[in-house]
Short mmCIF file of C-alpha atoms in Angstrom, two decimals:
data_model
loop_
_atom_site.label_atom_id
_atom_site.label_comp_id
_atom_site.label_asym_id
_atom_site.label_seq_id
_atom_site.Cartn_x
_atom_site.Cartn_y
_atom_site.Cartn_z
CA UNK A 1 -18.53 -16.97 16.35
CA UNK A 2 -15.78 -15.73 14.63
CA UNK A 3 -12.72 -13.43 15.82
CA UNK A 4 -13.05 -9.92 16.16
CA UNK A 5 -10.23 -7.72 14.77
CA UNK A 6 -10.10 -4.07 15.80
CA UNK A 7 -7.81 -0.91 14.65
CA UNK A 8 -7.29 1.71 17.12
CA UNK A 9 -6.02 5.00 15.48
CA UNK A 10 -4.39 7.22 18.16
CA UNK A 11 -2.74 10.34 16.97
CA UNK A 12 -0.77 12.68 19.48
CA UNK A 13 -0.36 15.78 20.35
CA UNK A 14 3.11 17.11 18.76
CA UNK A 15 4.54 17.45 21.96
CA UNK A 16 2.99 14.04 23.44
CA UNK A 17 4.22 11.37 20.83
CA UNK A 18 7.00 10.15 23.20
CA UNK A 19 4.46 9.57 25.76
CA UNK A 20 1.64 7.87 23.72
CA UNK A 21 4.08 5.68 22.28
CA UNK A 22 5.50 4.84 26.27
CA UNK A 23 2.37 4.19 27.34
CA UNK A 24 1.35 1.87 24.30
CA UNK A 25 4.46 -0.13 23.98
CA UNK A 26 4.10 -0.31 28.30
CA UNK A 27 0.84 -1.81 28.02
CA UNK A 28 1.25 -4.60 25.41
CA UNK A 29 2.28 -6.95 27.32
CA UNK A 30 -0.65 -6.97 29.37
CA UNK A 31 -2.80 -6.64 27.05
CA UNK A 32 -1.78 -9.82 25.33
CA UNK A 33 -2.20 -11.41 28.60
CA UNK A 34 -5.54 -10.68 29.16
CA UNK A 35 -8.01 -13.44 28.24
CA UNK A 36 -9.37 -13.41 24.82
CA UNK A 37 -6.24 -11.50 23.24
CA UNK A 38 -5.39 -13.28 20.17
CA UNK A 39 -2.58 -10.41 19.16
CA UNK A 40 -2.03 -7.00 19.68
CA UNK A 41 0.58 -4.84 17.43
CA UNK A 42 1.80 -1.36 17.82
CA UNK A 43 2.21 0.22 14.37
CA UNK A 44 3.62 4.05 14.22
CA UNK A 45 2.57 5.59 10.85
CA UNK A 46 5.84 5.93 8.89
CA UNK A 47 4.90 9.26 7.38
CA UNK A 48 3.41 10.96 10.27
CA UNK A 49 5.38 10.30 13.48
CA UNK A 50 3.00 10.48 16.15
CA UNK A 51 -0.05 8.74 14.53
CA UNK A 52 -0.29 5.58 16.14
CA UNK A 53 -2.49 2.36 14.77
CA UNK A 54 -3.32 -0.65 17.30
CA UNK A 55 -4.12 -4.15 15.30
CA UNK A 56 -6.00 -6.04 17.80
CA UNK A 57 -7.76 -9.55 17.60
CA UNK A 58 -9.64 -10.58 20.03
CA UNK A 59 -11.44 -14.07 20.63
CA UNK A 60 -14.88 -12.25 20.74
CA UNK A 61 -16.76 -8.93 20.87
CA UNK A 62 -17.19 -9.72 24.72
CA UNK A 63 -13.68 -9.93 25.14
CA UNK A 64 -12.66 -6.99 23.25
CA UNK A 65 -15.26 -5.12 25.55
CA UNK A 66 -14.16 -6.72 28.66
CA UNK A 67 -10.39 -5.16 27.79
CA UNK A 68 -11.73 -1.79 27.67
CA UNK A 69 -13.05 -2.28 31.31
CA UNK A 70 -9.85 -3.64 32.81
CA UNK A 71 -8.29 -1.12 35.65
CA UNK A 72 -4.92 -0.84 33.37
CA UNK A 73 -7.51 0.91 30.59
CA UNK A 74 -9.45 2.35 33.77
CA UNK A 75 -6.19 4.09 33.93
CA UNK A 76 -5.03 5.10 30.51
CA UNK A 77 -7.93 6.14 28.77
CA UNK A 78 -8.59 9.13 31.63
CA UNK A 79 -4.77 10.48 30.50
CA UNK A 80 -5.68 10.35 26.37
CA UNK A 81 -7.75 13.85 26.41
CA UNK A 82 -4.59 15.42 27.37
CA UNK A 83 -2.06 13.52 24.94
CA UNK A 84 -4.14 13.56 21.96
CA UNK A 85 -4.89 15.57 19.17
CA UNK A 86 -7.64 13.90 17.70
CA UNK A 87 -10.43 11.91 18.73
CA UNK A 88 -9.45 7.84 19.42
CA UNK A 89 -10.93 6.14 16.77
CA UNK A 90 -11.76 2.29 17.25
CA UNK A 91 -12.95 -0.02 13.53
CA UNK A 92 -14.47 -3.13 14.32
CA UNK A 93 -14.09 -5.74 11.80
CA UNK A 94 -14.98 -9.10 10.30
CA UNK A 95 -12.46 -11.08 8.32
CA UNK A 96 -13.79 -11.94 5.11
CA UNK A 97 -10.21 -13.24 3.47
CA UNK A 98 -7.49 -14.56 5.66
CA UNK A 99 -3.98 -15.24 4.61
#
């Protein structure tokens, strides 16, 4: 089975972007911790502050799904409806061409 590779578009409130981006940049070191995390990057979209882009890869689908059931997501995703603008988006891909 190959790696799973996910990006997680997050874009805030205009009045929340400080606080997204604390809470993301909080949680990455956990997350990279938990078993099955094969990388996890932050990105901030350069020309829209406030638009925020995770670049996960995970060992597996079942990993990636345990992460979402961990009690540190257990208690971020509840705070998202009232930090962000837009609905969280989450692509699941394949690699097809790796550097």
């Amino acid at each position: 089975m190959s790696d799973l590779y996910i990006v997680a578009t997050l874009v805030a409130k205009p009045d929340q972007a400080d606080r997204l981006r604390d809470m993301l940049t909080g949680a990455v070191p956990d997350f990279r911790a938990e078993d099955g995390c094969m990388g996890y990057t932050v990105l901030e979209d350069a020309g829209r502050p406030g638009r925020f882009m995770t670049y996960e890869r995970w060992r597996d689908r079942a990993a990636a799904d345990a992460h979402m059931q961990t009690p540190l997501m257990g208690t971020l995703l509840p705070q998202l409806p009232d930090i962000l603008a837009e609905e969280f988006k989450q692509d699941f891909l394949n690699p097809v061409v790796m550097m």
